[in-house]
mmCIF file of C-alpha atoms and ligand atoms in Angstrom:
data_model
loop_
_atom_site.group_PDB
_atom_site.id
_atom_site.type_symbol
_atom_site.label_atom_id
_atom_site.label_comp_id
_atom_site.label_asym_id
_atom_site.label_seq_id
_atom_site.Cartn_x
_atom_site.Cartn_y
_atom_site.Cartn_z
ATOM 1 C CA MET A 59 93.644 106.497 76.172
ATOM 2 C CA LYS A 60 96.173 105.399 73.523
ATOM 3 C CA SER A 61 99.267 104.177 75.347
ATOM 4 C CA GLU A 62 101.642 104.874 72.412
ATOM 5 C CA ASN A 63 101.030 108.606 72.879
ATOM 6 C CA TYR A 64 102.222 108.558 76.468
ATOM 7 C CA LEU A 65 104.661 105.671 76.952
ATOM 8 C CA LYS A 66 108.143 105.274 75.552
ATOM 9 C CA GLU A 67 108.210 101.647 76.659
ATOM 10 C CA VAL A 68 105.452 99.272 77.693
ATOM 11 C CA LEU A 69 106.528 97.054 80.612
ATOM 12 C CA VAL A 70 103.281 95.232 81.355
ATOM 13 C CA THR A 71 100.703 94.792 78.582
ATOM 14 C CA LYS A 72 96.940 94.813 78.952
ATOM 15 C CA GLU A 73 96.868 91.045 78.292
ATOM 16 C CA GLU A 74 99.566 90.396 80.906
ATOM 17 C CA ILE A 75 97.628 92.427 83.479
ATOM 18 C CA GLN A 76 94.468 90.416 82.839
ATOM 19 C CA ALA A 77 96.390 87.129 83.157
ATOM 20 C CA ILE A 78 97.867 88.339 86.470
ATOM 21 C CA CYS A 79 94.405 89.247 87.810
ATOM 22 C CA GLU A 80 93.098 85.797 86.921
ATOM 23 C CA ARG A 81 96.068 83.948 88.435
ATOM 24 C CA MET A 82 96.158 86.017 91.627
ATOM 25 C CA GLY A 83 92.390 85.959 92.090
ATOM 26 C CA LYS A 84 92.439 82.160 91.883
ATOM 27 C CA GLU A 85 95.355 81.928 94.349
ATOM 28 C CA ILE A 86 93.566 84.189 96.835
ATOM 29 C CA THR A 87 90.375 82.131 96.438
ATOM 30 C CA ARG A 88 92.292 78.915 97.098
ATOM 31 C CA ASP A 89 94.064 80.362 100.163
ATOM 32 C CA PHE A 90 91.061 82.056 101.795
ATOM 33 C CA LYS A 91 88.082 79.880 100.884
ATOM 34 C CA ASP A 92 88.159 77.912 104.129
ATOM 35 C CA LYS A 93 88.595 80.876 106.496
ATOM 36 C CA GLU A 94 85.885 81.157 109.099
ATOM 37 C CA GLU A 95 86.385 84.791 109.997
ATOM 38 C CA ARG A 96 85.328 87.648 107.759
ATOM 39 C CA ILE A 97 87.596 88.781 104.952
ATOM 40 C CA ILE A 98 88.124 92.457 104.085
ATOM 41 C CA VAL A 99 89.782 93.418 100.845
ATOM 42 C CA LEU A 100 91.343 96.799 101.562
ATOM 43 C CA GLY A 101 92.282 98.864 98.528
ATOM 44 C CA LEU A 102 94.809 101.665 98.860
ATOM 45 C CA LEU A 103 93.511 104.590 96.864
ATOM 46 C CA LYS A 104 93.792 105.824 94.321
ATOM 47 C CA GLY A 105 96.210 103.505 92.540
ATOM 48 C CA CYS A 106 94.483 100.236 93.473
ATOM 49 C CA GLN A 107 91.270 101.067 91.649
ATOM 50 C CA PRO A 108 91.511 99.347 88.209
ATOM 51 C CA PHE A 109 93.544 96.437 89.598
ATOM 52 C CA MET A 110 91.206 95.797 92.507
ATOM 53 C CA SER A 111 88.126 95.766 90.320
ATOM 54 C CA ASP A 112 89.668 93.308 87.827
ATOM 55 C CA LEU A 113 91.212 91.145 90.567
ATOM 56 C CA LEU A 114 87.940 90.774 92.487
ATOM 57 C CA LYS A 115 86.218 89.291 89.429
ATOM 58 C CA PHE A 116 88.415 86.231 89.991
ATOM 59 C CA CYS A 117 87.976 86.034 93.785
ATOM 60 C CA ASP A 118 85.237 83.512 94.431
ATOM 61 C CA LEU A 119 84.838 84.427 98.100
ATOM 62 C CA THR A 120 82.364 86.159 100.379
ATOM 63 C CA LEU A 121 84.143 89.369 101.330
ATOM 64 C CA GLU A 122 83.886 92.989 102.402
ATOM 65 C CA ILE A 123 85.421 95.802 100.362
ATOM 66 C CA ASP A 124 86.947 98.856 101.977
ATOM 67 C CA TYR A 125 89.412 101.596 101.075
ATOM 68 C CA MET A 126 92.061 103.761 102.617
ATOM 69 C CA ASP A 127 93.455 106.820 100.903
ATOM 70 C CA VAL A 128 97.162 106.941 101.589
ATOM 71 C CA SER A 129 99.579 109.304 99.933
ATOM 72 C CA SER A 130 103.349 109.438 99.762
ATOM 73 C CA TYR A 131 104.091 111.301 96.520
ATOM 74 C CA GLU A 132 103.268 114.941 96.092
ATOM 75 C CA GLY A 133 103.159 115.352 92.341
ATOM 76 C CA GLY A 134 106.725 114.116 91.811
ATOM 77 C CA THR A 135 108.350 110.890 90.734
ATOM 78 C CA GLU A 136 109.835 109.961 94.095
ATOM 79 C CA SER A 137 108.184 109.165 97.382
ATOM 80 C CA THR A 138 108.354 111.959 99.947
ATOM 81 C CA GLY A 139 108.900 109.336 102.636
ATOM 82 C CA GLU A 140 106.163 110.884 104.727
ATOM 83 C CA ILE A 141 103.044 108.716 104.538
ATOM 84 C CA LYS A 142 99.733 110.411 105.186
ATOM 85 C CA ILE A 143 96.415 108.672 105.762
ATOM 86 C CA LEU A 144 94.086 111.040 103.949
ATOM 87 C CA SER A 145 90.984 108.943 104.536
ATOM 88 C CA ASP A 146 90.607 105.933 106.808
ATOM 89 C CA MET A 147 88.670 102.723 106.135
ATOM 90 C CA LYS A 148 85.134 102.447 107.467
ATOM 91 C CA SER A 149 84.858 98.835 108.724
ATOM 92 C CA PRO A 150 86.257 97.607 112.023
ATOM 93 C CA VAL A 151 89.075 95.102 111.387
ATOM 94 C CA LYS A 152 89.420 93.384 114.734
ATOM 95 C CA GLY A 153 89.362 89.602 114.228
ATOM 96 C CA LYS A 154 89.072 89.826 110.437
ATOM 97 C CA HIS A 155 91.430 88.767 107.661
ATOM 98 C CA VAL A 156 92.620 91.820 105.772
ATOM 99 C CA ILE A 157 93.973 91.560 102.234
ATOM 100 C CA ILE A 158 95.649 94.839 101.279
ATOM 101 C CA VAL A 159 95.480 95.574 97.547
ATOM 102 C CA GLU A 160 98.129 97.923 96.207
ATOM 103 C CA ASP A 161 99.187 99.022 92.724
ATOM 104 C CA ILE A 162 102.917 98.990 93.447
ATOM 105 C CA VAL A 163 105.241 98.347 96.356
ATOM 106 C CA ASP A 164 108.387 100.441 96.048
ATOM 107 C CA SER A 165 110.152 101.478 99.289
ATOM 108 C CA GLY A 166 107.530 99.509 101.211
ATOM 109 C CA ARG A 167 106.868 102.390 103.611
ATOM 110 C CA THR A 168 103.231 102.899 102.626
ATOM 111 C CA ILE A 169 102.323 99.257 103.181
ATOM 112 C CA LYS A 170 104.356 99.119 106.387
ATOM 113 C CA LYS A 171 102.425 102.046 107.816
ATOM 114 C CA VAL A 172 99.077 100.436 106.945
ATOM 115 C CA GLN A 173 100.251 97.045 108.260
ATOM 116 C CA ASP A 174 101.273 98.565 111.610
ATOM 117 C CA LEU A 175 97.907 100.268 111.919
ATOM 118 C CA LEU A 176 95.987 97.057 111.148
ATOM 119 C CA GLU A 177 98.105 95.130 113.650
ATOM 120 C CA PHE A 178 97.357 97.760 116.276
ATOM 121 C CA ARG A 179 93.652 97.321 115.478
ATOM 122 C CA GLU A 180 94.044 93.563 115.974
ATOM 123 C CA ALA A 181 93.305 92.195 112.516
ATOM 124 C CA LYS A 182 93.284 88.396 112.484
ATOM 125 C CA SER A 183 95.724 88.326 109.565
ATOM 126 C CA ILE A 184 97.242 90.838 107.163
ATOM 127 C CA THR A 185 98.154 89.845 103.604
ATOM 128 C CA ILE A 186 99.558 91.991 100.813
ATOM 129 C CA ALA A 187 98.526 91.639 97.166
ATOM 130 C CA THR A 188 100.355 93.966 94.803
ATOM 131 C CA LEU A 189 100.151 94.184 91.042
ATOM 132 C CA ILE A 190 103.723 95.466 90.710
ATOM 133 C CA ASP A 191 106.757 94.957 92.874
ATOM 134 C CA LYS A 192 109.791 97.219 92.578
ATOM 135 C CA PRO A 193 112.130 95.385 94.992
ATOM 136 C CA SER A 194 115.090 97.626 94.052
ATOM 137 C CA GLY A 195 113.391 100.519 95.846
ATOM 138 C CA ARG A 196 112.873 98.754 99.155
ATOM 139 C CA THR A 197 113.969 100.596 102.320
ATOM 140 C CA VAL A 198 111.967 98.528 104.817
ATOM 141 C CA GLU A 199 111.963 94.746 105.001
ATOM 142 C CA LEU A 200 108.769 93.575 103.355
ATOM 143 C CA VAL A 201 107.818 90.770 100.948
ATOM 144 C CA PRO A 202 104.247 90.836 99.597
ATOM 145 C CA GLU A 203 102.468 87.467 99.674
ATOM 146 C CA TYR A 204 100.996 87.988 96.194
ATOM 147 C CA ILE A 205 102.992 89.736 93.475
ATOM 148 C CA GLY A 206 101.714 90.268 89.927
ATOM 149 C CA THR A 207 105.060 91.045 88.358
ATOM 150 C CA GLU A 208 108.371 92.752 89.089
ATOM 151 C CA VAL A 209 109.657 95.829 87.283
ATOM 152 C CA PRO A 210 113.152 97.340 87.064
ATOM 153 C CA PRO A 211 113.953 100.576 88.940
ATOM 154 C CA ALA A 212 112.121 103.062 86.715
ATOM 155 C CA PHE A 213 109.235 105.446 87.265
ATOM 156 C CA ILE A 214 106.145 103.977 85.604
ATOM 157 C CA ILE A 215 102.572 105.038 84.883
ATOM 158 C CA GLY A 216 99.275 103.500 83.795
ATOM 159 C CA TYR A 217 96.508 101.200 85.051
ATOM 160 C CA GLY A 218 96.144 103.103 88.330
ATOM 161 C CA LEU A 219 99.678 104.447 88.542
ATOM 162 C CA ASP A 220 99.876 108.201 88.103
ATOM 163 C CA TYR A 221 102.268 110.997 87.462
ATOM 164 C CA ASP A 222 100.909 114.173 89.059
ATOM 165 C CA GLU A 223 97.458 112.497 89.292
ATOM 166 C CA LEU A 224 97.321 111.866 85.521
ATOM 167 C CA TYR A 225 97.526 108.775 83.260
ATOM 168 C CA ARG A 226 95.840 106.338 85.677
ATOM 169 C CA ASN A 227 93.401 105.399 82.883
ATOM 170 C CA LEU A 228 95.977 103.804 80.563
ATOM 171 C CA ASP A 229 95.144 100.113 80.091
ATOM 172 C CA CYS A 230 98.799 99.026 80.312
ATOM 173 C CA ILE A 231 101.845 100.018 82.358
ATOM 174 C CA GLY A 232 105.099 101.531 81.147
ATOM 175 C CA ILE A 233 107.741 104.237 81.218
ATOM 176 C CA PRO A 234 106.381 107.702 80.378
ATOM 177 C CA LYS A 235 107.764 109.702 77.467
ATOM 178 C CA ASP A 236 110.279 112.335 78.637
ATOM 179 C CA GLU A 237 108.256 115.256 77.285
ATOM 180 C CA LEU A 238 105.267 114.215 79.317
ATOM 181 C CA ILE A 239 107.142 114.643 82.589
ATOM 182 C CA LYS A 240 108.650 117.950 81.444
ATOM 183 C CA GLU A 241 105.326 119.309 80.134
ATOM 184 C CA SER A 242 103.564 118.587 83.402
ATOM 185 C CA ASN A 243 106.366 120.302 85.318
ATOM 186 C CA GLU A 244 105.970 123.572 83.414
HETATM 187 P P1 IMP B 569 106.258 103.049 98.733
HETATM 188 O O1 IMP B 569 105.702 103.580 100.020
HETATM 189 O O2 IMP B 569 107.598 103.647 98.419
HETATM 190 O O3 IMP B 569 106.276 101.538 98.669
HETATM 191 O O4 IMP B 569 105.390 103.611 97.568
HETATM 192 C C1 IMP B 569 104.181 103.148 97.296
HETATM 193 C C2 IMP B 569 103.337 104.152 96.570
HETATM 194 O O5 IMP B 569 104.092 105.084 95.802
HETATM 195 C C3 IMP B 569 102.482 103.414 95.596
HETATM 196 O O6 IMP B 569 101.244 103.115 96.184
HETATM 197 C C4 IMP B 569 102.329 104.373 94.455
HETATM 198 O O7 IMP B 569 101.197 105.171 94.671
HETATM 199 C C5 IMP B 569 103.558 105.218 94.505
HETATM 200 N N1 IMP B 569 104.567 104.763 93.519
HETATM 201 C C6 IMP B 569 105.687 104.037 93.737
HETATM 202 N N2 IMP B 569 106.380 103.816 92.614
HETATM 203 C C7 IMP B 569 105.667 104.431 91.618
HETATM 204 C C8 IMP B 569 105.864 104.568 90.193
HETATM 205 O O8 IMP B 569 106.833 104.085 89.572
HETATM 206 N N3 IMP B 569 104.895 105.268 89.539
HETATM 207 C C9 IMP B 569 103.818 105.827 90.149
HETATM 208 N N4 IMP B 569 103.592 105.709 91.465
HETATM 209 C C10 IMP B 569 104.516 105.033 92.195
HETATM 210 MG MG1 MG B 570 99.397 103.687 95.664
#
């Protein structure tokens, strides 16, 4: 997918994303390599998908992979505020280290909901690794342990991030062209 057809401004290039994956993967390896308990990397679908697969190439650890499908947007450009767990993870988490992998943390409500659930299920530790942080959008107090990069308060698409379920397969991240949002709304 050619990004220039869809984005009016690129905020994070393909090369920057790959450098982030390498740096973060190495940090996670360093921080978790001596853990005795099992590690689960928990991806939040669908946005985590390209990031999680690139990130894990740089995680030199023995780990489980699991997913949760959580949704907060319903085709729009702003979170509905109501977080739904559409599909739960499969593995038990009690006593395990859980690393949540997310495409973007905006208000923080999605991650907070998942965190509360994992705490209730008695995870040994809960860590957040996000590719993008949008701290301007925060409504709950939350600071991810691993942050790829920060973006200004704009709606963005690409590399897992969608608008109305589209454009997740762009290899970089940026601000969509105006006509793209209007066209999809028609
Ligand atoms: P939060 O609950 O407000 O932190 O929102 C997190 C979720 O909203 C992310 O997992 C994304 O799926 C979605 N989201 C937040 N900001 C954007 C954006 O700029 N573009 C596309 N999706 C976004
Ligand atoms: Mg998401």
